[in-house]
């Protein structure tokens, strides 16, 4: 896994991940968050477009980033969620906390947050006769 770090503006930083987020990669991501914050980042955009899987340690890393950048000012933004990470956020109800955008351009612009669209439809269980 590689984590690409770009400075988009003096206080807006972008981290782009390119494979599943779990285990030791979660710790590395948390270290990148800390490093960016120490370098003056006040808004973090996390591009997950190439991340196909996030486990509980990956989710914990996302929460750490949220606490560092976005808990009050909503300066922690996720971009390009694939199906499994999106479902994980829905099931854990973090989709109500994180700001999620389709593109980096939207995340760095002034557009309002677009809530996640549910991937699991509601269904009723039919009794068997």
GROMACS .gro file of N, CA and C in nm:
model
  387
    1UNK      N    1   0.085  -0.118   0.000
    1UNK     CA    2   0.000   0.000   0.000
    1UNK      C    3   0.088   0.122   0.000
    2UNK      N    4   0.044   0.221  -0.069
    2UNK     CA    5   0.113   0.350  -0.061
    2UNK      C    6   0.011   0.457  -0.025
    3UNK      N    7   0.061   0.555   0.045
    3UNK     CA    8  -0.022   0.670   0.082
    3UNK      C    9   0.045   0.791   0.020
    4UNK      N   10  -0.023   0.854  -0.073
    4UNK     CA   11   0.030   0.972  -0.140
    4UNK      C   12  -0.021   1.095  -0.064
    5UNK      N   13   0.071   1.182  -0.028
    5UNK     CA   14   0.037   1.302   0.048
    5UNK      C   15   0.063   1.423  -0.040
    6UNK      N   16  -0.040   1.503  -0.061
    6UNK     CA   17  -0.028   1.625  -0.139
    6UNK      C   18  -0.083   1.742  -0.058
    7UNK      N   19  -0.019   1.855  -0.073
    7UNK     CA   20  -0.068   1.979  -0.013
    7UNK      C   21  -0.145   2.053  -0.123
    8UNK      N   22  -0.275   2.067  -0.105
    8UNK     CA   23  -0.359   2.132  -0.205
    8UNK      C   24  -0.362   2.283  -0.187
    9UNK      N   25  -0.353   2.325  -0.064
    9UNK     CA   26  -0.351   2.466  -0.028
    9UNK      C   27  -0.271   2.473   0.100
   10UNK      N   28  -0.244   2.590   0.151
   10UNK     CA   29  -0.158   2.600   0.269
   10UNK      C   30  -0.208   2.518   0.387
   11UNK      N   31  -0.339   2.505   0.402
   11UNK     CA   32  -0.391   2.428   0.515
   11UNK      C   33  -0.484   2.314   0.474
   12UNK      N   34  -0.491   2.283   0.344
   12UNK     CA   35  -0.572   2.172   0.294
   12UNK      C   36  -0.480   2.064   0.240
   13UNK      N   37  -0.486   1.946   0.299
   13UNK     CA   38  -0.400   1.836   0.258
   13UNK      C   39  -0.485   1.721   0.205
   14UNK      N   40  -0.427   1.646   0.112
   14UNK     CA   41  -0.493   1.531   0.050
   14UNK      C   42  -0.408   1.408   0.075
   15UNK      N   43  -0.471   1.302   0.124
   15UNK     CA   44  -0.407   1.171   0.133
   15UNK      C   45  -0.483   1.078   0.041
   16UNK      N   46  -0.410   1.006  -0.046
   16UNK     CA   47  -0.471   0.912  -0.139
   16UNK      C   48  -0.417   0.774  -0.109
   17UNK      N   49  -0.508   0.681  -0.083
   17UNK     CA   50  -0.471   0.542  -0.057
   17UNK      C   51  -0.501   0.459  -0.181
   18UNK      N   52  -0.426   0.349  -0.197
   18UNK     CA   53  -0.446   0.272  -0.319
   18UNK      C   54  -0.468   0.123  -0.299
   19UNK      N   55  -0.499   0.079  -0.178
   19UNK     CA   56  -0.534  -0.061  -0.157
   19UNK      C   57  -0.610  -0.074  -0.024
   20UNK      N   58  -0.651  -0.195   0.013
   20UNK     CA   59  -0.734  -0.212   0.134
   20UNK      C   60  -0.673  -0.148   0.259
   21UNK      N   61  -0.760  -0.098   0.343
   21UNK     CA   62  -0.719  -0.030   0.466
   21UNK      C   63  -0.747  -0.121   0.585
   22UNK      N   64  -0.640  -0.182   0.635
   22UNK     CA   65  -0.652  -0.271   0.751
   22UNK      C   66  -0.517  -0.283   0.820
   23UNK      N   67  -0.518  -0.336   0.941
   23UNK     CA   68  -0.396  -0.370   1.015
   23UNK      C   69  -0.293  -0.260   1.023
   24UNK      N   70  -0.170  -0.295   0.981
   24UNK     CA   71  -0.058  -0.202   0.994
   24UNK      C   72  -0.076  -0.078   0.908
   25UNK      N   73  -0.154  -0.088   0.799
   25UNK     CA   74  -0.178   0.029   0.714
   25UNK      C   75  -0.262   0.132   0.788
   26UNK      N   76  -0.348   0.086   0.877
   26UNK     CA   77  -0.428   0.179   0.956
   26UNK      C   78  -0.338   0.262   1.047
   27UNK      N   79  -0.239   0.198   1.108
   27UNK     CA   80  -0.145   0.271   1.194
   27UNK      C   81  -0.063   0.371   1.113
   28UNK      N   82  -0.023   0.331   0.992
   28UNK     CA   83   0.052   0.422   0.906
   28UNK      C   84  -0.034   0.542   0.867
   29UNK      N   85  -0.161   0.517   0.838
   29UNK     CA   86  -0.251   0.627   0.804
   29UNK      C   87  -0.266   0.724   0.921
   30UNK      N   88  -0.282   0.670   1.041
   30UNK     CA   89  -0.291   0.757   1.159
   30UNK      C   90  -0.165   0.842   1.174
   31UNK      N   91  -0.049   0.783   1.148
   31UNK     CA   92   0.077   0.858   1.156
   31UNK      C   93   0.080   0.968   1.050
   32UNK      N   94   0.026   0.941   0.931
   32UNK     CA   95   0.019   1.043   0.826
   32UNK      C   96  -0.073   1.158   0.866
   33UNK      N   97  -0.184   1.124   0.932
   33UNK     CA   98  -0.273   1.228   0.983
   33UNK      C   99  -0.198   1.319   1.081
   34UNK      N  100  -0.128   1.257   1.176
   34UNK     CA  101  -0.054   1.334   1.277
   34UNK      C  102   0.052   1.422   1.212
   35UNK      N  103   0.124   1.365   1.113
   35UNK     CA  104   0.228   1.439   1.043
   35UNK      C  105   0.169   1.559   0.968
   36UNK      N  106   0.059   1.538   0.898
   36UNK     CA  107  -0.004   1.647   0.823
   36UNK      C  108  -0.052   1.757   0.917
   37UNK      N  109  -0.110   1.718   1.030
   37UNK     CA  110  -0.157   1.816   1.127
   37UNK      C  111  -0.040   1.897   1.182
   38UNK      N  112   0.071   1.829   1.210
   38UNK     CA  113   0.190   1.897   1.261
   38UNK      C  114   0.249   1.993   1.156
   39UNK      N  115   0.228   1.963   1.029
   39UNK     CA  116   0.278   2.047   0.919
   39UNK      C  117   0.182   2.161   0.885
   40UNK      N  118   0.074   2.174   0.959
   40UNK     CA  119  -0.015   2.288   0.941
   40UNK      C  120  -0.147   2.259   0.872
   41UNK      N  121  -0.174   2.133   0.841
   41UNK     CA  122  -0.302   2.098   0.778
   41UNK      C  123  -0.415   2.124   0.876
   42UNK      N  124  -0.519   2.190   0.828
   42UNK     CA  125  -0.637   2.211   0.910
   42UNK      C  126  -0.760   2.148   0.845
   43UNK      N  127  -0.746   2.105   0.720
   43UNK     CA  128  -0.852   2.030   0.652
   43UNK      C  129  -0.786   1.911   0.584
   44UNK      N  130  -0.845   1.793   0.605
   44UNK     CA  131  -0.792   1.671   0.546
   44UNK      C  132  -0.895   1.613   0.450
   45UNK      N  133  -0.852   1.586   0.327
   45UNK     CA  134  -0.933   1.517   0.228
   45UNK      C  135  -0.869   1.381   0.208
   46UNK      N  136  -0.945   1.276   0.230
   46UNK     CA  137  -0.894   1.140   0.220
   46UNK      C  138  -0.958   1.072   0.100
   47UNK      N  139  -0.877   1.047  -0.003
   47UNK     CA  140  -0.925   0.986  -0.127
   47UNK      C  141  -0.919   0.835  -0.114
   48UNK      N  142  -1.037   0.772  -0.109
   48UNK     CA  143  -1.048   0.627  -0.093
   48UNK      C  144  -1.099   0.560  -0.220
   49UNK      N  145  -1.084   0.624  -0.332
   49UNK     CA  146  -1.136   0.574  -0.458
   49UNK      C  147  -1.081   0.436  -0.495
   50UNK      N  148  -0.957   0.407  -0.457
   50UNK     CA  149  -0.895   0.279  -0.489
   50UNK      C  150  -0.897   0.181  -0.372
   51UNK      N  151  -0.967   0.215  -0.265
   51UNK     CA  152  -0.974   0.129  -0.147
   51UNK      C  153  -1.099   0.042  -0.157
   52UNK      N  154  -1.077  -0.088  -0.173
   52UNK     CA  155  -1.189  -0.180  -0.190
   52UNK      C  156  -1.238  -0.240  -0.058
   53UNK      N  157  -1.157  -0.231   0.048
   53UNK     CA  158  -1.193  -0.295   0.174
   53UNK      C  159  -1.139  -0.215   0.291
   54UNK      N  160  -1.223  -0.198   0.393
   54UNK     CA  161  -1.183  -0.134   0.519
   54UNK      C  162  -1.231  -0.225   0.631
   55UNK      N  163  -1.141  -0.260   0.725
   55UNK     CA  164  -1.182  -0.341   0.840
   55UNK      C  165  -1.195  -0.251   0.962
   56UNK      N  166  -1.210  -0.313   1.080
   56UNK     CA  167  -1.233  -0.235   1.202
   56UNK      C  168  -1.113  -0.148   1.238
   57UNK      N  169  -0.990  -0.194   1.211
   57UNK     CA  170  -0.874  -0.110   1.241
   57UNK      C  171  -0.868   0.007   1.142
   58UNK      N  172  -0.909  -0.017   1.018
   58UNK     CA  173  -0.916   0.092   0.920
   58UNK      C  174  -1.020   0.195   0.960
   59UNK      N  175  -1.134   0.147   1.009
   59UNK     CA  176  -1.239   0.238   1.056
   59UNK      C  177  -1.188   0.320   1.175
   60UNK      N  178  -1.113   0.255   1.264
   60UNK     CA  179  -1.056   0.327   1.379
   60UNK      C  180  -0.961   0.437   1.332
   61UNK      N  181  -0.885   0.411   1.225
   61UNK     CA  182  -0.795   0.513   1.171
   61UNK      C  183  -0.876   0.631   1.115
   62UNK      N  184  -0.988   0.601   1.048
   62UNK     CA  185  -1.073   0.708   0.997
   62UNK      C  186  -1.130   0.792   1.112
   63UNK      N  187  -1.169   0.727   1.219
   63UNK     CA  188  -1.220   0.799   1.336
   63UNK      C  189  -1.110   0.886   1.397
   64UNK      N  190  -0.987   0.836   1.399
   64UNK     CA  191  -0.875   0.915   1.452
   64UNK      C  192  -0.855   1.041   1.367
   65UNK      N  193  -0.865   1.026   1.235
   65UNK     CA  194  -0.854   1.142   1.147
   65UNK      C  195  -0.967   1.241   1.169
   66UNK      N  196  -1.086   1.188   1.186
   66UNK     CA  197  -1.201   1.274   1.212
   66UNK      C  198  -1.181   1.352   1.342
   67UNK      N  199  -1.135   1.285   1.445
   67UNK     CA  200  -1.114   1.353   1.573
   67UNK      C  201  -1.009   1.462   1.561
   68UNK      N  202  -0.907   1.436   1.482
   68UNK     CA  203  -0.798   1.532   1.469
   68UNK      C  204  -0.838   1.654   1.386
   69UNK      N  205  -0.911   1.631   1.277
   69UNK     CA  206  -0.941   1.740   1.183
   69UNK      C  207  -1.085   1.788   1.185
   70UNK      N  208  -1.181   1.700   1.211
   70UNK     CA  209  -1.315   1.739   1.175
   70UNK      C  210  -1.423   1.736   1.278
   71UNK      N  211  -1.391   1.707   1.401
   71UNK     CA  212  -1.500   1.687   1.496
   71UNK      C  213  -1.584   1.812   1.517
   72UNK      N  214  -1.527   1.929   1.505
   72UNK     CA  215  -1.607   2.051   1.525
   72UNK      C  216  -1.625   2.130   1.396
   73UNK      N  217  -1.522   2.139   1.315
   73UNK     CA  218  -1.528   2.225   1.198
   73UNK      C  219  -1.563   2.150   1.070
   74UNK      N  220  -1.583   2.021   1.076
   74UNK     CA  221  -1.614   1.938   0.959
   74UNK      C  222  -1.506   1.954   0.852
   75UNK      N  223  -1.382   1.941   0.894
   75UNK     CA  224  -1.269   1.955   0.804
   75UNK      C  225  -1.205   1.821   0.770
   76UNK      N  226  -1.277   1.713   0.790
   76UNK     CA  227  -1.229   1.580   0.753
   76UNK      C  228  -1.328   1.525   0.652
   77UNK      N  229  -1.280   1.502   0.530
   77UNK     CA  230  -1.371   1.465   0.421
   77UNK      C  231  -1.322   1.340   0.350
   78UNK      N  232  -1.415   1.251   0.322
   78UNK     CA  233  -1.385   1.128   0.250
   78UNK      C  234  -1.431   1.142   0.105
   79UNK      N  235  -1.355   1.083   0.015
   79UNK     CA  236  -1.384   1.093  -0.128
   79UNK      C  237  -1.385   0.954  -0.192
   80UNK      N  238  -1.482   0.932  -0.280
   80UNK     CA  239  -1.481   0.816  -0.368
   80UNK      C  240  -1.499   0.681  -0.303
   81UNK      N  241  -1.593   0.668  -0.213
   81UNK     CA  242  -1.611   0.539  -0.144
   81UNK      C  243  -1.661   0.429  -0.238
   82UNK      N  244  -1.598   0.315  -0.229
   82UNK     CA  245  -1.644   0.196  -0.301
   82UNK      C  246  -1.749   0.125  -0.215
   83UNK      N  247  -1.804   0.017  -0.268
   83UNK     CA  248  -1.919  -0.049  -0.204
   83UNK      C  249  -1.893  -0.095  -0.061
   84UNK      N  250  -1.786  -0.171  -0.035
   84UNK     CA  251  -1.765  -0.225   0.099
   84UNK      C  252  -1.737  -0.115   0.201
   85UNK      N  253  -1.646  -0.022   0.174
   85UNK     CA  254  -1.628   0.087   0.273
   85UNK      C  255  -1.756   0.167   0.297
   86UNK      N  256  -1.832   0.189   0.192
   86UNK     CA  257  -1.958   0.262   0.205
   86UNK      C  258  -2.056   0.186   0.294
   87UNK      N  259  -2.066   0.054   0.271
   87UNK     CA  260  -2.155  -0.029   0.352
   87UNK      C  261  -2.110  -0.032   0.497
   88UNK      N  262  -1.979  -0.040   0.520
   88UNK     CA  263  -1.926  -0.040   0.657
   88UNK      C  264  -1.967   0.088   0.730
   89UNK      N  265  -1.956   0.202   0.663
   89UNK     CA  266  -1.996   0.327   0.726
   89UNK      C  267  -2.146   0.330   0.754
   90UNK      N  268  -2.225   0.275   0.664
   90UNK     CA  269  -2.370   0.270   0.686
   90UNK      C  270  -2.405   0.180   0.804
   91UNK      N  271  -2.346   0.062   0.810
   91UNK     CA  272  -2.378  -0.033   0.916
   91UNK      C  273  -2.335   0.017   1.054
   92UNK      N  274  -2.227   0.093   1.059
   92UNK     CA  275  -2.179   0.146   1.186
   92UNK      C  276  -2.234   0.286   1.214
   93UNK      N  277  -2.314   0.337   1.122
   93UNK     CA  278  -2.376   0.469   1.130
   93UNK      C  279  -2.276   0.584   1.126
   94UNK      N  280  -2.154   0.557   1.083
   94UNK     CA  281  -2.058   0.664   1.064
   94UNK      C  282  -2.088   0.744   0.938
   95UNK      N  283  -2.178   0.695   0.855
   95UNK     CA  284  -2.220   0.772   0.738
   95UNK      C  285  -2.292   0.899   0.780
   96UNK      N  286  -2.338   0.905   0.904
   96UNK     CA  287  -2.405   1.024   0.956
   96UNK      C  288  -2.306   1.124   1.015
   97UNK      N  289  -2.181   1.082   1.029
   97UNK     CA  290  -2.079   1.166   1.091
   97UNK      C  291  -1.980   1.219   0.988
   98UNK      N  292  -1.929   1.129   0.904
   98UNK     CA  293  -1.829   1.169   0.805
   98UNK      C  294  -1.894   1.244   0.690
   99UNK      N  295  -1.821   1.341   0.636
   99UNK     CA  296  -1.863   1.407   0.514
   99UNK      C  297  -1.807   1.326   0.398
  100UNK      N  298  -1.893   1.290   0.302
  100UNK     CA  299  -1.853   1.205   0.191
  100UNK      C  300  -1.884   1.277   0.060
  101UNK      N  301  -1.787   1.276  -0.031
  101UNK     CA  302  -1.800   1.341  -0.161
  101UNK      C  303  -1.760   1.243  -0.270
  102UNK      N  304  -1.805   1.269  -0.390
  102UNK     CA  305  -1.770   1.185  -0.505
  102UNK      C  306  -1.630   1.214  -0.556
  103UNK      N  307  -1.590   1.340  -0.555
  103UNK     CA  308  -1.461   1.379  -0.613
  103UNK      C  309  -1.383   1.470  -0.517
  104UNK      N  310  -1.254   1.476  -0.541
  104UNK     CA  311  -1.169   1.567  -0.463
  104UNK      C  312  -1.211   1.711  -0.487
  105UNK      N  313  -1.247   1.742  -0.610
  105UNK     CA  314  -1.292   1.877  -0.644
  105UNK      C  315  -1.412   1.918  -0.558
  106UNK      N  316  -1.510   1.828  -0.546
  106UNK     CA  317  -1.627   1.858  -0.461
  106UNK      C  318  -1.586   1.874  -0.315
  107UNK      N  319  -1.497   1.790  -0.269
  107UNK     CA  320  -1.457   1.793  -0.128
  107UNK      C  321  -1.381   1.919  -0.091
  108UNK      N  322  -1.310   1.976  -0.186
  108UNK     CA  323  -1.234   2.097  -0.157
  108UNK      C  324  -1.310   2.223  -0.192
  109UNK      N  325  -1.424   2.208  -0.259
  109UNK     CA  326  -1.506   2.324  -0.295
  109UNK      C  327  -1.600   2.360  -0.182
  110UNK      N  328  -1.695   2.446  -0.213
  110UNK     CA  329  -1.789   2.492  -0.111
  110UNK      C  330  -1.924   2.423  -0.120
  111UNK      N  331  -1.931   2.314  -0.199
  111UNK     CA  332  -2.060   2.245  -0.211
  111UNK      C  333  -2.100   2.183  -0.078
  112UNK      N  334  -2.228   2.177  -0.051
  112UNK     CA  335  -2.272   2.112   0.073
  112UNK      C  336  -2.248   1.962   0.065
  113UNK      N  337  -2.239   1.902   0.182
  113UNK     CA  338  -2.215   1.759   0.190
  113UNK      C  339  -2.330   1.681   0.126
  114UNK      N  340  -2.295   1.577   0.055
  114UNK     CA  341  -2.394   1.488  -0.005
  114UNK      C  342  -2.399   1.362   0.080
  115UNK      N  343  -2.511   1.333   0.142
  115UNK     CA  344  -2.517   1.213   0.225
  115UNK      C  345  -2.504   1.087   0.140
  116UNK      N  346  -2.456   0.982   0.203
  116UNK     CA  347  -2.445   0.853   0.135
  116UNK      C  348  -2.582   0.803   0.096
  117UNK      N  349  -2.588   0.738  -0.018
  117UNK     CA  350  -2.711   0.672  -0.059
  117UNK      C  351  -2.705   0.528  -0.010
  118UNK      N  352  -2.811   0.478   0.051
  118UNK     CA  353  -2.808   0.342   0.104
  118UNK      C  354  -2.782   0.240  -0.007
  119UNK      N  355  -2.698   0.139   0.025
  119UNK     CA  356  -2.674   0.033  -0.070
  119UNK      C  357  -2.758  -0.090  -0.039
  120UNK      N  358  -2.811  -0.095   0.080
  120UNK     CA  359  -2.894  -0.207   0.121
  120UNK      C  360  -3.038  -0.158   0.128
  121UNK      N  361  -3.124  -0.220   0.052
  121UNK     CA  362  -3.264  -0.177   0.056
  121UNK      C  363  -3.335  -0.240   0.173
  122UNK      N  364  -3.436  -0.171   0.220
  122UNK     CA  365  -3.518  -0.227   0.327
  122UNK      C  366  -3.607  -0.335   0.269
  123UNK      N  367  -3.619  -0.441   0.342
  123UNK     CA  368  -3.704  -0.549   0.295
  123UNK      C  369  -3.775  -0.612   0.414
  124UNK      N  370  -3.888  -0.668   0.384
  124UNK     CA  371  -3.965  -0.737   0.488
  124UNK      C  372  -3.947  -0.887   0.470
  125UNK      N  373  -3.933  -0.954   0.580
  125UNK     CA  374  -3.921  -1.100   0.576
  125UNK      C  375  -4.061  -1.160   0.570
  126UNK      N  376  -4.081  -1.240   0.470
  126UNK     CA  377  -4.211  -1.305   0.453
  126UNK      C  378  -4.213  -1.434   0.535
  127UNK      N  379  -4.317  -1.455   0.614
  127UNK     CA  380  -4.325  -1.579   0.691
  127UNK      C  381  -4.345  -1.697   0.598
  128UNK      N  382  -4.283  -1.806   0.635
  128UNK     CA  383  -4.303  -1.929   0.556
  128UNK      C  384  -4.426  -2.002   0.607
  129UNK      N  385  -4.498  -2.060   0.516
  129UNK     CA  386  -4.621  -2.130   0.554
  129UNK      C  387  -4.601  -2.277   0.549
   0.00000   0.00000   0.00000
